[in-house]
Coordinates of C-alpha atoms in Angstrom, one line a residue:
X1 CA -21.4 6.5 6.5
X2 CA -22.7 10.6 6.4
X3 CA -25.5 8.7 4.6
X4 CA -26.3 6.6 7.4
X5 CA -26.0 8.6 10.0
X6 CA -28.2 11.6 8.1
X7 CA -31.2 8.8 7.7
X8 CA -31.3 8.0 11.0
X9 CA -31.6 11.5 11.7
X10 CA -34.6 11.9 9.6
X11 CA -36.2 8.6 11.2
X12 CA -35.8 10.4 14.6
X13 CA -37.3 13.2 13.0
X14 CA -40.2 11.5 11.5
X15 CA -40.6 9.3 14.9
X16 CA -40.8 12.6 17.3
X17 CA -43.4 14.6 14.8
X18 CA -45.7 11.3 14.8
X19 CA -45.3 11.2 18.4
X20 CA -46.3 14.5 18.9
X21 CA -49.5 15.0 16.2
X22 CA -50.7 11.5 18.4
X23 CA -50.5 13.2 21.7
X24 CA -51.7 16.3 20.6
X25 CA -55.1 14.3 19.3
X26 CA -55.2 12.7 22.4
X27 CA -55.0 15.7 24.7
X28 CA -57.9 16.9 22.7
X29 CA -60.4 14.4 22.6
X30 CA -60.0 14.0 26.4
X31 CA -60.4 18.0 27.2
X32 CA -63.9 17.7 25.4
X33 CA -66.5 18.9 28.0
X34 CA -70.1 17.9 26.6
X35 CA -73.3 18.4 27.9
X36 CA -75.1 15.7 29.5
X37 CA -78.0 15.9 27.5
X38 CA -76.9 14.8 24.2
X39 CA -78.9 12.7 21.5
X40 CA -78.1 9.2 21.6
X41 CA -76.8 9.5 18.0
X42 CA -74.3 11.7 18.9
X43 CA -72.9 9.8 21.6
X44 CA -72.5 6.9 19.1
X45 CA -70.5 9.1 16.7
X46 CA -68.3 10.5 19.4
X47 CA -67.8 6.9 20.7
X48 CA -66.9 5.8 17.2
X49 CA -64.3 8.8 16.3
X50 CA -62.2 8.1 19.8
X51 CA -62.5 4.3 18.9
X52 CA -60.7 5.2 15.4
X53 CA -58.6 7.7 17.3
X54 CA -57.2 5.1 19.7
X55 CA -56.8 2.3 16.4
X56 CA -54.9 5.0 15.0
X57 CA -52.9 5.4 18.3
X58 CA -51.8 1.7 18.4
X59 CA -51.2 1.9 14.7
X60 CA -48.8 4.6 15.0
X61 CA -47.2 3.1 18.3
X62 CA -46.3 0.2 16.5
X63 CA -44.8 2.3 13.2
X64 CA -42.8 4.3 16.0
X65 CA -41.5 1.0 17.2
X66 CA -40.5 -0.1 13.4
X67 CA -39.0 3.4 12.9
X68 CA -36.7 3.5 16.1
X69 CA -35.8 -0.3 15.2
X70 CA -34.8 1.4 11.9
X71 CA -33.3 4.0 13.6
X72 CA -31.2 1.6 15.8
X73 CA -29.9 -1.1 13.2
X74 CA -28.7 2.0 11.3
X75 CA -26.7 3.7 14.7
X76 CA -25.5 0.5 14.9
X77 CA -23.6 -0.3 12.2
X78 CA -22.6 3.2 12.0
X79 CA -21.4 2.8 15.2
X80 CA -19.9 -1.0 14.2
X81 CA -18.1 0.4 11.0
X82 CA -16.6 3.7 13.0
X83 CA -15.3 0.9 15.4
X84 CA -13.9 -0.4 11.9
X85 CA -12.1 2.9 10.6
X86 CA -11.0 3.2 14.0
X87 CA -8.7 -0.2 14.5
X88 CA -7.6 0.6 10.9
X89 CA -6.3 3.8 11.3
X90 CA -4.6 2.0 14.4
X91 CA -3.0 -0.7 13.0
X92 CA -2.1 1.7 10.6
X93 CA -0.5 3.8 13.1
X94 CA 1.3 0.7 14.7
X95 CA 2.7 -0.3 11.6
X96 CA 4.1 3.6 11.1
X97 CA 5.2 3.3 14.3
X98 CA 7.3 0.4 13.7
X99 CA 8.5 1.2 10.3
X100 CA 10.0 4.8 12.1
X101 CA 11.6 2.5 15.0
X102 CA 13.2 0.9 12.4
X103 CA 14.1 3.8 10.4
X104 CA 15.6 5.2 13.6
X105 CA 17.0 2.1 14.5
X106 CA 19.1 1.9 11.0
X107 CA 20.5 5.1 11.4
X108 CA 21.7 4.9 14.5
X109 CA 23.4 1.8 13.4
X110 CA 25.1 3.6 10.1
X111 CA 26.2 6.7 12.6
X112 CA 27.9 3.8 14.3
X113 CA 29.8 2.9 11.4
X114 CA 30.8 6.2 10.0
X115 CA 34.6 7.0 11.4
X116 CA 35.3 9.1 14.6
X117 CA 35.8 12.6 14.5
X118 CA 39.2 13.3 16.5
X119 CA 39.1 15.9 19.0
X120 CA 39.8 19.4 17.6
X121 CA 43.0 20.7 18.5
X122 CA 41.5 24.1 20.0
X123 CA 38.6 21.8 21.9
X124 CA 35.0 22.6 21.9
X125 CA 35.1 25.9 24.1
X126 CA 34.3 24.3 27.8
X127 CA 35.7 27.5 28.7
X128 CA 33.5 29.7 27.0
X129 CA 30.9 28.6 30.1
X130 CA 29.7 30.1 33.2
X131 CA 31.7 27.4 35.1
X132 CA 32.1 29.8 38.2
X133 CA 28.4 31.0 38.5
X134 CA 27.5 27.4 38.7
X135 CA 29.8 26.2 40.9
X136 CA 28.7 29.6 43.6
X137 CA 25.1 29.4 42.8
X138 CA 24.4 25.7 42.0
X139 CA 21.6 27.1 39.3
X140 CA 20.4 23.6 38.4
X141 CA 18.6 24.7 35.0
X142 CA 21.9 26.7 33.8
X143 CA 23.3 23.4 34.6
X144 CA 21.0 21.4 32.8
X145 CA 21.1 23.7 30.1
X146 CA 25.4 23.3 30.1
X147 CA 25.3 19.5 30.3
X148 CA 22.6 19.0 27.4
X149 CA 24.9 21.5 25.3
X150 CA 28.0 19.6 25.8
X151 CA 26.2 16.1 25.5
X152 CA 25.6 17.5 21.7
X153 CA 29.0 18.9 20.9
X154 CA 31.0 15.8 22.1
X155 CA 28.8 13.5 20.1
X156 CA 30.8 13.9 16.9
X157 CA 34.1 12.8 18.8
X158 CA 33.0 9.8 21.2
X159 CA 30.4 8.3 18.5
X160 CA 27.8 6.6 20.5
X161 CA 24.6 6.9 20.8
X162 CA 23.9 7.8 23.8
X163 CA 25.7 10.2 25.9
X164 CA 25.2 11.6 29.5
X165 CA 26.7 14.4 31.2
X166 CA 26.4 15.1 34.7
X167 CA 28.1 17.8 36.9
X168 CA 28.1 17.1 40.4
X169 CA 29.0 20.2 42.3
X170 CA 29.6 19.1 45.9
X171 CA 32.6 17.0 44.6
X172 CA 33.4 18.8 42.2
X173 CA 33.3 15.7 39.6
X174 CA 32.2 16.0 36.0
X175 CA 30.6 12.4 35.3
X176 CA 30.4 10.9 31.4
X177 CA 28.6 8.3 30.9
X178 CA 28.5 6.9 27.4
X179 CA 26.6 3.9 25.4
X180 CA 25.9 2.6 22.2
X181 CA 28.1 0.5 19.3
X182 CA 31.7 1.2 19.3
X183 CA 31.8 -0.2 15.6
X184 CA 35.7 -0.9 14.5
X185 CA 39.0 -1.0 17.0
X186 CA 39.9 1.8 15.1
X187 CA 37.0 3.7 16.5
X188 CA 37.5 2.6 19.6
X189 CA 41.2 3.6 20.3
X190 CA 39.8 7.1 18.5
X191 CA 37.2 7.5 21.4
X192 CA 39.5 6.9 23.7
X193 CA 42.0 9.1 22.5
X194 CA 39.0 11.7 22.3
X195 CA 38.7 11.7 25.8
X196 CA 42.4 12.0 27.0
X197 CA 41.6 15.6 24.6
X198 CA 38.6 16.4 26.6
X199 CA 40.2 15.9 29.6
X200 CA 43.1 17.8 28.8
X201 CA 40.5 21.2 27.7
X202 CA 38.6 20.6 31.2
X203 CA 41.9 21.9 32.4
X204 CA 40.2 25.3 32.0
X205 CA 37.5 24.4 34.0
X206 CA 39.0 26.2 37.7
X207 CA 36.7 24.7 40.4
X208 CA 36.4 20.8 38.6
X209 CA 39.5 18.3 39.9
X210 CA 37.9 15.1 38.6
X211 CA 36.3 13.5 35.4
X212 CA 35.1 9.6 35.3
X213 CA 33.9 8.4 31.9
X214 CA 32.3 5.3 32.0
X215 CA 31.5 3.4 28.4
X216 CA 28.8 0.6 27.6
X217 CA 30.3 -0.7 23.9
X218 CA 29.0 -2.7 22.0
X219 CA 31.3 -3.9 18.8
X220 CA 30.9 -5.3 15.6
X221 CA 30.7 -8.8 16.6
X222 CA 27.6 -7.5 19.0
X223 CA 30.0 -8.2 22.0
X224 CA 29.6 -6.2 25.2
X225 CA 32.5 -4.5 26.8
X226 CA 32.9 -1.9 29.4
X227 CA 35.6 0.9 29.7
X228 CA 36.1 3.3 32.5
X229 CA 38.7 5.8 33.3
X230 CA 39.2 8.3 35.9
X231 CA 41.1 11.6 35.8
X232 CA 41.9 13.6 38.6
X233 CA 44.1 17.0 39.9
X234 CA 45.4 18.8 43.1
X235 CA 44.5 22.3 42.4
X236 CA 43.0 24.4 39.2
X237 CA 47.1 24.8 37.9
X238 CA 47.4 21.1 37.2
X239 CA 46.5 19.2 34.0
X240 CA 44.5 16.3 34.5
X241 CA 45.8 13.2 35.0
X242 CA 45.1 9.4 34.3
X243 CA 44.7 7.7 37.6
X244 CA 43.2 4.7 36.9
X245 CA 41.6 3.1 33.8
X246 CA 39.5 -0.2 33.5
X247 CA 38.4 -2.3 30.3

């Protein structure tokens, strides 16, 4: 391909220097100013130089033509086998792609499988946040920053793939949202269990009086199944407390 590409150079190089030397030749012989008064003979001879001049004009018009047609086919197929390379390295990259989709895919499915963490007995520190300066000052990226941390901490303990955490501050509601393979019964009833625990840490959390989780599962038998729960409080002295639950 560099091979290619560095002849056609050198045609266009060759082309443009012919080119030039021709119109150079040309300029001359028409800025010749002669006397009227010439000998015959020399007329003649001047006749007969522009007459070669002009053959070798049209001969080197129709090289140019051969060298730019040269100089063409070879941009061409450069130009046809970069197309070439080009879906390669594509397909290439599709094929990645889909091997790391799978990848990914696999070990989400093994993560899935693995038992369920149970809820530490000292919690995951939701108490160790800035609860009050959220609630006051409704900083949204603090708030992001506090939801994507707790998203990561609790994925050990509910197991699923995906999980969502939202805060919404004018009701003072902490929203769950959860997805993904359940895997076993066993690691159902864990998840469950789980969040009873979280709930009962959010205690600590002064200004929040409810928590709704809602669950997406998918189990072993790739059967879908929805759980909810909802857990509310009077005042920031109360636990939290199982008010309704739907599966």
């Amino acid at each position: 391909m560099v091979i290619v590409n560095w002849v056609s150079v050198g045609v266009l190089i060759a082309v443009f220097i012919i080119a030039c030397r021709r119109i150079a030749i040309k300029w001359q012989i028409e800025r010749l100013r002669l006397p009227r008064n010439l000998p015959l003979s020399f007329q003649r001879k001047l006749d007969y130089v522009k007459q070669i001049e002009q053959s070798k004009h049209v001969s080197a018009l129709l090289f140019l033509t051969l060298f730019l047609g040269v100089a063409l086919s070879l941009s061409t197929f450069s130009s046809f086998q970069l197309n070439k390379q080009l879906y390669t390295l594509e397909e290439k990259n599709n094929a990645l792609g889909d091997r790391l989709y799978k990848v990914e895919k696999e070990q989400k499915q093994m993560n899935t499988k693995l038992p369920i963490k149970a809820y530490p007995q000292k919690g995951i520190g939701l108490k160790d946040y800035s609860w009050e300066q959220i609630f006051a000052d409704e900083n949204r990226e603090k708030q992001y920053e506090i939801e994507n941390d707790i998203s990561e901490k609790v994925a050990p303990y509910f197991g699923l793939s995906t999980t969502l955490i939202v805060l919404d501050i004018p009701t003072q509601t902490l929203n769950i949202a959860l997805a993904g393979n359940s895997g076993s019964e066993e690691n159902k009833k864990q998840i469950k269990d789980n969040i009873k625990n979280f709930a009962k840490e959010a205690k600590d959390i002064e200004k929040l009086t409810q928590i709704t989780f809602q669950m997406n599962l998918l189990n072993d038998n790739n059967k879908k199944n929805m759980y909810s729960c909802t857990f509310s409080r009077e005042n920031a002295t109360e636990n939290f407390v199982l008010i309704q639950e739907d599966e």
